[in-house]
Short mmCIF file of C-alpha atoms and ligand atoms in Angstrom, two decimals:
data_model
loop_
_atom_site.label_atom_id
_atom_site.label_comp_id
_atom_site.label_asym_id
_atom_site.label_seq_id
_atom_site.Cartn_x
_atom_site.Cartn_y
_atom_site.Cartn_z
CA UNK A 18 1.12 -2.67 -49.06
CA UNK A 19 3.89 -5.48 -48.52
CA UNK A 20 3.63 -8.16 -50.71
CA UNK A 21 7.36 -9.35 -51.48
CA UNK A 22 10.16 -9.59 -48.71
CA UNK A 23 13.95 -9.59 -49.94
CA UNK A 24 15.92 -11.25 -46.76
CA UNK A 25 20.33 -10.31 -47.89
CA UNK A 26 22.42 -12.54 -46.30
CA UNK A 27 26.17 -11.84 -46.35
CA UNK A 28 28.52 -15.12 -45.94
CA UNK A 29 31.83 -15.82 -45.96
CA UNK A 30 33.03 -18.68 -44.75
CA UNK A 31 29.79 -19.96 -42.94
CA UNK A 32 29.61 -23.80 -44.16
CA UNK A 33 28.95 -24.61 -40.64
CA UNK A 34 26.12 -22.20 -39.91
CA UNK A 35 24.23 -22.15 -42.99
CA UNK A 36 22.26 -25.15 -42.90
CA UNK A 37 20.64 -24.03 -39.25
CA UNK A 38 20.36 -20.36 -40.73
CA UNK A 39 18.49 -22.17 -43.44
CA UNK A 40 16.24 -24.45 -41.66
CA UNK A 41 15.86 -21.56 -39.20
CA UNK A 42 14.69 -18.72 -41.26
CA UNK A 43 12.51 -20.91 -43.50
CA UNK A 44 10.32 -21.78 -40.48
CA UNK A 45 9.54 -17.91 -40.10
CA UNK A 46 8.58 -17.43 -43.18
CA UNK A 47 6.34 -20.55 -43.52
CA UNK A 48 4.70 -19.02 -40.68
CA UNK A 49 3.88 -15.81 -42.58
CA UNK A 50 2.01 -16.78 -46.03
CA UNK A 51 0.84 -13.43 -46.69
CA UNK A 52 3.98 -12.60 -48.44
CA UNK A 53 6.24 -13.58 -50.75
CA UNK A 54 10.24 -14.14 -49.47
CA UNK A 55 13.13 -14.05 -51.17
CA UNK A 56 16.15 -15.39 -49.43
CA UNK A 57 19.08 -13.55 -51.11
CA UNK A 58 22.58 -14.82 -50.17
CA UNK A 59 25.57 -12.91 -51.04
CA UNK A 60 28.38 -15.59 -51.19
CA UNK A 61 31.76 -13.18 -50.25
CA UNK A 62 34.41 -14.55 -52.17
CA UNK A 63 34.15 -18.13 -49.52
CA UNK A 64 37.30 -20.25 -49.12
CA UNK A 65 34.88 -23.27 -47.77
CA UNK A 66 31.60 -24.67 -49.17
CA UNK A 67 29.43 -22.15 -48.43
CA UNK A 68 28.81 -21.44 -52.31
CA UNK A 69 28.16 -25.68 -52.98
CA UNK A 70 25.81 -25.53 -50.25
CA UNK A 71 23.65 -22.67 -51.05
CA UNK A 72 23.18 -24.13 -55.16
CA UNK A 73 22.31 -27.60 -53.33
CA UNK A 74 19.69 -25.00 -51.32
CA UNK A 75 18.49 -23.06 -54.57
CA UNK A 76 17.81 -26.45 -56.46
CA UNK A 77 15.70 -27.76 -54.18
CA UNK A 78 13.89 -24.28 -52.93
CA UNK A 79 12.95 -21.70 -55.41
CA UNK A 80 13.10 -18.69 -53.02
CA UNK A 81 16.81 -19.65 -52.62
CA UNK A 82 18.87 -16.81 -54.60
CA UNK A 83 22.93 -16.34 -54.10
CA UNK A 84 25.37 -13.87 -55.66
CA UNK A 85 28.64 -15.26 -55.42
CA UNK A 86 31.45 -12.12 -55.54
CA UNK A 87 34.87 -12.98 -57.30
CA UNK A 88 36.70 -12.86 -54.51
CA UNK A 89 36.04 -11.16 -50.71
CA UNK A 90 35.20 -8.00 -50.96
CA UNK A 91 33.59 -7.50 -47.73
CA UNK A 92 30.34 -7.39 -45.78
CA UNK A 93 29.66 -3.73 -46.75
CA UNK A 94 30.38 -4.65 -50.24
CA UNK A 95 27.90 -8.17 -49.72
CA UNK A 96 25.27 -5.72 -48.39
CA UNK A 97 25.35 -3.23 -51.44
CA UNK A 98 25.26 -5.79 -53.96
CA UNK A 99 21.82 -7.42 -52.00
CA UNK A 100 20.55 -4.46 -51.97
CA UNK A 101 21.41 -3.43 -55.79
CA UNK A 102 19.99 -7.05 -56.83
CA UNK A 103 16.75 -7.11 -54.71
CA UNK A 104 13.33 -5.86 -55.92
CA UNK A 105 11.02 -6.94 -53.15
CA UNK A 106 8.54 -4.18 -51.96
CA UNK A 107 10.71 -4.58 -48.42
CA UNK A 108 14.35 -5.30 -48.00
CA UNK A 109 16.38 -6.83 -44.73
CA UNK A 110 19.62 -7.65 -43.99
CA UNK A 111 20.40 -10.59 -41.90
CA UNK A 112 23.61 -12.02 -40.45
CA UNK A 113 23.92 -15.99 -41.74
CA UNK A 114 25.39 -16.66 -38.22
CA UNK A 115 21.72 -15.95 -36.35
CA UNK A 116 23.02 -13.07 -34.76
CA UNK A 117 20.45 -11.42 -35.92
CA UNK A 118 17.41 -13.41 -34.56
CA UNK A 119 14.72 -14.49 -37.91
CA UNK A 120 12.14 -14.47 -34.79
CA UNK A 121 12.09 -10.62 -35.17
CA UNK A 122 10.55 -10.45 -38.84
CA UNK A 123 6.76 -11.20 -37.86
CA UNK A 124 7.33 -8.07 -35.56
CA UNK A 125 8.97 -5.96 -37.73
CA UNK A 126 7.02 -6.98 -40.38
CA UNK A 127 3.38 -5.64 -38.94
CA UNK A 128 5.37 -2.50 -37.72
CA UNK A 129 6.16 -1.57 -40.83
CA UNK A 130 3.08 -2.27 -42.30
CA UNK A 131 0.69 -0.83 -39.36
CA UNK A 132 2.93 1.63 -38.24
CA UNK A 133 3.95 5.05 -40.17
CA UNK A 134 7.51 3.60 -40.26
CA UNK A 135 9.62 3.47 -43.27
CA UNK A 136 12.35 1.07 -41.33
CA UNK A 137 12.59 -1.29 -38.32
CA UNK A 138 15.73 -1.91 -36.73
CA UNK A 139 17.03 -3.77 -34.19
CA UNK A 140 19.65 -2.46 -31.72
CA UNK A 141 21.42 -4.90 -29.09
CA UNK A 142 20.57 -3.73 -25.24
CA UNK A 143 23.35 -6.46 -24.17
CA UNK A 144 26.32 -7.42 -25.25
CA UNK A 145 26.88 -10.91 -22.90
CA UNK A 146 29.38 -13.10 -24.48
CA UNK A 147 31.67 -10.45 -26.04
CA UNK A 148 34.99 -9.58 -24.70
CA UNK A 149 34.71 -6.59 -22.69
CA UNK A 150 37.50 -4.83 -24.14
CA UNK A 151 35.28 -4.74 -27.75
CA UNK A 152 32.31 -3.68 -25.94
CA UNK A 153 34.21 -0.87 -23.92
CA UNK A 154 35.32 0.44 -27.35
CA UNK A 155 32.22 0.02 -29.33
CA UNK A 156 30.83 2.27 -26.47
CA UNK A 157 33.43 4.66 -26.84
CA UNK A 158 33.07 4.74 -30.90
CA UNK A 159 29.54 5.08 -30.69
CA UNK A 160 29.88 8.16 -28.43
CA UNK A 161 32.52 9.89 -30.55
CA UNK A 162 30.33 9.22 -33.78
CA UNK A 163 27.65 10.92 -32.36
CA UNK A 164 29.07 13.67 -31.05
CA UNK A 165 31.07 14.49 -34.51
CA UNK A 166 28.98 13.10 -37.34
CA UNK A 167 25.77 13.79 -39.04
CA UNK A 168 25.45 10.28 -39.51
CA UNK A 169 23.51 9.54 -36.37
CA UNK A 170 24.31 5.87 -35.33
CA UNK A 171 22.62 4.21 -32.40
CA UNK A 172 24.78 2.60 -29.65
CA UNK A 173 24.35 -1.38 -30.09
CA UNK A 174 22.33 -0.94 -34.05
CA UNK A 175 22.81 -4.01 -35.94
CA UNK A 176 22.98 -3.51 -39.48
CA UNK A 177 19.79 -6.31 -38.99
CA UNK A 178 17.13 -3.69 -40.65
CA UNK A 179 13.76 -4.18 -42.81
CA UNK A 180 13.22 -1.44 -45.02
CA UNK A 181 10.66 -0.14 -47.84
CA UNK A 182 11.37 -0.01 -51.06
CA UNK A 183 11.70 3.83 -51.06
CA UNK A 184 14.67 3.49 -48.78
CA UNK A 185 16.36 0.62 -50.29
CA UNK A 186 16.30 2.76 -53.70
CA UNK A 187 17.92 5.96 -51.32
CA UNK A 188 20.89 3.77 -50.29
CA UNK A 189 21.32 2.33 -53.32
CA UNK A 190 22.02 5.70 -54.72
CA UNK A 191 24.57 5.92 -52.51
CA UNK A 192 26.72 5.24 -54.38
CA UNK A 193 30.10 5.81 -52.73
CA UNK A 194 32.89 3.72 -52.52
CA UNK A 195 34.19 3.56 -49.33
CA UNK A 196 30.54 2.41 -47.59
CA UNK A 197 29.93 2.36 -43.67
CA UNK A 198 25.89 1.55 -43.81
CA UNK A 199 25.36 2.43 -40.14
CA UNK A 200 26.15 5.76 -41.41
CA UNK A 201 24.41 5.30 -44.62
CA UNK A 202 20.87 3.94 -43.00
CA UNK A 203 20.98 7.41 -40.73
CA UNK A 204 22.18 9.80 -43.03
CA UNK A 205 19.14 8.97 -45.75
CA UNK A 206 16.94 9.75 -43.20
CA UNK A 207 13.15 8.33 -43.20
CA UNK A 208 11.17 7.05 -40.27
CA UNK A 209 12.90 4.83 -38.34
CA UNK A 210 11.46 2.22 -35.60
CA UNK A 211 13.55 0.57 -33.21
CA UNK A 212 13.32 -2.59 -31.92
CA UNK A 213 15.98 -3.72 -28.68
CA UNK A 214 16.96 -7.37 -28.10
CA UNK A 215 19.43 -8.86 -26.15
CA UNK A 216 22.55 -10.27 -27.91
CA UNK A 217 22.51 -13.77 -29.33
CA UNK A 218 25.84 -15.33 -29.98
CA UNK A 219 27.06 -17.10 -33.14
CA UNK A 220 25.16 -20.41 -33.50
CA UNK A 221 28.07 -21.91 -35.01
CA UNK A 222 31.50 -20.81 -36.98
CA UNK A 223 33.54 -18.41 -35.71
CA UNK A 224 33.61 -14.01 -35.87
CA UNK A 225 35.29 -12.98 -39.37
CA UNK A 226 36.20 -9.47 -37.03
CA UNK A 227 39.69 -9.13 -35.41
CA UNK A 228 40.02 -6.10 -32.49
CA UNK A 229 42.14 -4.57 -35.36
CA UNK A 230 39.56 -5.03 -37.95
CA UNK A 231 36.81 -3.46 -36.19
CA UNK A 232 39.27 -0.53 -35.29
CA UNK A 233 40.17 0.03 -38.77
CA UNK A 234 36.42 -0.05 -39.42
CA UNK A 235 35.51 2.05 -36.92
CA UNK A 236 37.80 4.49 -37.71
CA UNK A 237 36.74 4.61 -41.45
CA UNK A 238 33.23 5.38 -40.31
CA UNK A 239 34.34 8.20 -38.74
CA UNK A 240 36.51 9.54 -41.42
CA UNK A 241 33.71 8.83 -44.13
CA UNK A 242 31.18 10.91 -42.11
CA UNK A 243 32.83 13.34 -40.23
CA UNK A 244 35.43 16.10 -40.99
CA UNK A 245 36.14 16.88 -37.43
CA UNK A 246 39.29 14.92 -37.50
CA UNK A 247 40.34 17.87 -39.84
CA UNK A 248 39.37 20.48 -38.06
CA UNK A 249 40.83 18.90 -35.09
CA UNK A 250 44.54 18.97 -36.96
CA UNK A 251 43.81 22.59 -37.79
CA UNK A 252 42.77 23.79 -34.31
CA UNK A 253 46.10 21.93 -32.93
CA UNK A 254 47.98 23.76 -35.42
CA UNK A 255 46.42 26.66 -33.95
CA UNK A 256 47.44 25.80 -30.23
CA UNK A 257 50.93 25.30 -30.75
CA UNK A 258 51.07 28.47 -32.81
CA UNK A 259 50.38 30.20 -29.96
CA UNK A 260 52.28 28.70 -27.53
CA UNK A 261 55.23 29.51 -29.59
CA UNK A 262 54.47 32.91 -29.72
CA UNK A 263 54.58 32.74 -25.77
CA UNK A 264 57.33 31.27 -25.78
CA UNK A 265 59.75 33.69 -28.44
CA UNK A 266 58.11 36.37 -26.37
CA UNK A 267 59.59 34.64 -22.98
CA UNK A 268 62.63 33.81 -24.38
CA UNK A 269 63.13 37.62 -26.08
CA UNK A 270 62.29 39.20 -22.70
CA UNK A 271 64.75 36.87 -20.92
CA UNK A 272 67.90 38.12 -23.30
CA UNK A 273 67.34 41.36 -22.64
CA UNK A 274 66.92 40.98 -18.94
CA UNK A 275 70.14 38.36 -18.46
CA UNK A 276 71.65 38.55 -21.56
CA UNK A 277 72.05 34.67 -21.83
CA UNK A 278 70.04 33.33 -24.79
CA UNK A 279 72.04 29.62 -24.73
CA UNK A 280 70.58 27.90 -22.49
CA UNK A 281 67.75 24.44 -22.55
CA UNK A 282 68.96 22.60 -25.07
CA UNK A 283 67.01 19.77 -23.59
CA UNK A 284 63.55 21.56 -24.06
CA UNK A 285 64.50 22.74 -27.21
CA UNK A 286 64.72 18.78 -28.42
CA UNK A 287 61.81 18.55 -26.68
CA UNK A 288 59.92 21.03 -28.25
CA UNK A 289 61.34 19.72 -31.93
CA UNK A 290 59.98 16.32 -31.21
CA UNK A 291 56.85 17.17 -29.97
CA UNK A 292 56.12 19.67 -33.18
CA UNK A 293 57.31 17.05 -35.39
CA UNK A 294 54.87 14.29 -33.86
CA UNK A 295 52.23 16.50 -33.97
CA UNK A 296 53.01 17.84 -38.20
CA UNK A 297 53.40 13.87 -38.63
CA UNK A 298 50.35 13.29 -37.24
CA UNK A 299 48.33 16.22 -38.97
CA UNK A 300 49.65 15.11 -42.51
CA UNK A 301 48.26 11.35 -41.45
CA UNK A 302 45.06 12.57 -41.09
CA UNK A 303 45.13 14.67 -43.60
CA UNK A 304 46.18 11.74 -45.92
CA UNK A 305 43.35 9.34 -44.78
CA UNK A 306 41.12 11.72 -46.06
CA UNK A 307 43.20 11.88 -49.12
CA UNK A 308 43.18 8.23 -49.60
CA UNK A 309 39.80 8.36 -49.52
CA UNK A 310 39.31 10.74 -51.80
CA UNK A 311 41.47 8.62 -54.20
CA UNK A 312 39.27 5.89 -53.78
CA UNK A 313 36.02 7.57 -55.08
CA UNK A 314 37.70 9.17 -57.46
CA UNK A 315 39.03 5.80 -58.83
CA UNK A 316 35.32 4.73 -59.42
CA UNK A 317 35.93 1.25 -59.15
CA UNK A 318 33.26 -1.15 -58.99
CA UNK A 319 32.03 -2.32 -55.22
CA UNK A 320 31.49 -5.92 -56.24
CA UNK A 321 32.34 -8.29 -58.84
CA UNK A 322 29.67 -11.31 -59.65
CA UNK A 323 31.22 -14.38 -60.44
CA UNK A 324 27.84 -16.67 -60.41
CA UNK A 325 24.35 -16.52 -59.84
CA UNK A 326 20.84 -17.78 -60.31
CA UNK A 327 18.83 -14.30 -60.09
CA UNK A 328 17.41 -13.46 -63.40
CA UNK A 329 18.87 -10.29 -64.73
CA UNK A 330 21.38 -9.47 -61.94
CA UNK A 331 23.64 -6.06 -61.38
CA UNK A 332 26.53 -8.12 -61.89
CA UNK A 333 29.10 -5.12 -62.03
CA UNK A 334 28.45 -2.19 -59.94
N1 UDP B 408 30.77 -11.30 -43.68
C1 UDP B 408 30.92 -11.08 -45.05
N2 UDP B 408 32.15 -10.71 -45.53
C2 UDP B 408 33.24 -10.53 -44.71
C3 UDP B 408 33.05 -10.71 -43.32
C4 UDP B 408 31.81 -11.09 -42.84
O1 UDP B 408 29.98 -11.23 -45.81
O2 UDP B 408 34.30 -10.20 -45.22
C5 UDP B 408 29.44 -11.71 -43.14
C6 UDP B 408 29.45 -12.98 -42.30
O3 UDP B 408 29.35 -14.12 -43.10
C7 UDP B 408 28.23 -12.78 -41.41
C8 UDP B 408 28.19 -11.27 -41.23
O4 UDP B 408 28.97 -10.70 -42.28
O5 UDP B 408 27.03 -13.21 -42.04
C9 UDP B 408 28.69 -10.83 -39.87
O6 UDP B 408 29.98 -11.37 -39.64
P1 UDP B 408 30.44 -11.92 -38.23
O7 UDP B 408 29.34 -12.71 -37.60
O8 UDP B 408 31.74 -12.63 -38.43
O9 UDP B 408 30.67 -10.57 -37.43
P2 UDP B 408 30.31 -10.28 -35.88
O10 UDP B 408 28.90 -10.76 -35.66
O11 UDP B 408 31.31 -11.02 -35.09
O12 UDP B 408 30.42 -8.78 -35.78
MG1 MG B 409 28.16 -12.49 -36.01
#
């Protein structure tokens, strides 16, 4: 039985869009009395006025909460500390920018409360409006992620997602420090429901994501879920191991045929470069992972809370 709803919304930098996010999402939820909201906004360490603008919100509407981090930590980081902070019988995250249409809650509301579903959430069929190139290699990512990963991520999921409080509780005890919650929400597992739409752009603002960002995030999600990467390195090892044995072999048999062993000195520079690339490229990979592991190791908190109206918040964690 649902009788409190926890809507997180991350926000950095979103002066522009909050006040139709607002006015948006409030209209939803005046059209479902039966439960009680919460909207939960996780201000990201803002530059602009999105923190003035959601205390003029909370003063004049009670369900109005906001966490305000100490600086930007990031929207994985935003995420965690919503979900650390909220203690509604069902939890969603939401995008402030409408990506992430409020129409869907009635929906995925009565699914999860009709339907033996722990979760509901939403995956984009389209992707109109975003520059191909992204699209090609969110495709690509979601492919490889699959294919080398327990972490089971749907091609076009949205980290836009109602949960129960059973699996809010599971991701909050994961705990780990470098987060990638498309991984996260697979890897805990429960009954999962998803609902397509097609893709909504920004109502107003602009992306926080650069082609390099999302790169560097993709390739973190891959490196926190996968060792294949690892393997890979080792296996190429492997390969060139044996090659050179083919080689000293051809190279031994030649001398005693022709007695001339000087000779190629242009595929022996060759050869040096390509081994030394490769070693290079090996010890990267292995040092990502290493980096990584300095990271948890580190323990360092995920967010920082500067200010906030909740009553007895997780203000550290
Ligand atoms: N966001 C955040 N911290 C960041 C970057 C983004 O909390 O460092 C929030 C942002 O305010 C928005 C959501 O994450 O609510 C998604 O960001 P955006 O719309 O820029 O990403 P896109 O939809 O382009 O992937
Ligand atoms: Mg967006």
């Amino acid at each position: 039985m649902i009788r409190t709803v926890a809507l997180i919304v991350p926000c950095y930098n979103e002066q522009e869009v909050l006040p139709v996010f607002y006015t948006t999402a409030v209209k939803v939820i005046d059209s479902l009395p039966q439960y009680a909201f919460t909207l939960l906004f996780v201000n990201d360490g803002s530059k602009d006025e999105t923190l003035n603008i959601l205390k003029k919100l909370s003063e004049k509407d009670e369900r109005v909460k906001y966490l305000s981090f100490s600086r930007n930590f990031g929207k994985e980081a935003a995420m965690y500390a919503g979900f650390c902070n909220a203690d509604a019988d069902a939890v969603a995250v939401m995008d402030a920018d409408l990506q992430d249409p409020p129409d869907l809650l009635p929906e995925m509301l009565r699914a999860l409360e009709e339907e033996p579903f722990d979760s509901v959430a939403t995956r984009r069929v389209t992707r109109e409006g975003e520059p191909p190139v992204r699209s090609f290699f969110a495709h690509r990512f979601y492919h490889l992620i699959n294919r080398i990963s327990d972490a089971d991520v749907v091609d076009g999921a949205r980290d836009f997602r109602l949960m129960k409080r059973e699996m809010v509780d599971a991701i909050v005890a994961m705990s780990e420090y470098n987060r990638f919650s498309k991984g996260i929400f697979g890897w805990v597992g429960f009954r999962t429901k998803w609902l397509p739409y097609k893709n909504v752009e920004r109502a107003a603002g602009a992306s926080k994501w650069s082609f390099w960002g999302l790169f560097k995030y993709s390739i973190d999600g891959i490196v926190n879920f996968s060792q294949a990467p690892l393997s890979i390195a080792s296996y190429m090892g492997l390969i060139s191991m044996l090659i050179a044995f083919i080689m000293v072999l051809f190279v031994v048999v030649r001398r005693l045929i022709f007695g001339d062993p000087v000779a190629g000195w242009a595929s022996t520079i060759c050869i040096i470069l390509f081994i030394g690339g490769l070693q290079l490229m090996c010890m990267g990979i292995m040092g990502q992972y290493m980096a990584k592991t300095y990271m948890e190791v580190k323990n360092r908190p995920h967010f920082i809370i500067s200010d906030t109206n909740c009553e007895n918040p997780v203000r550290i964690h």
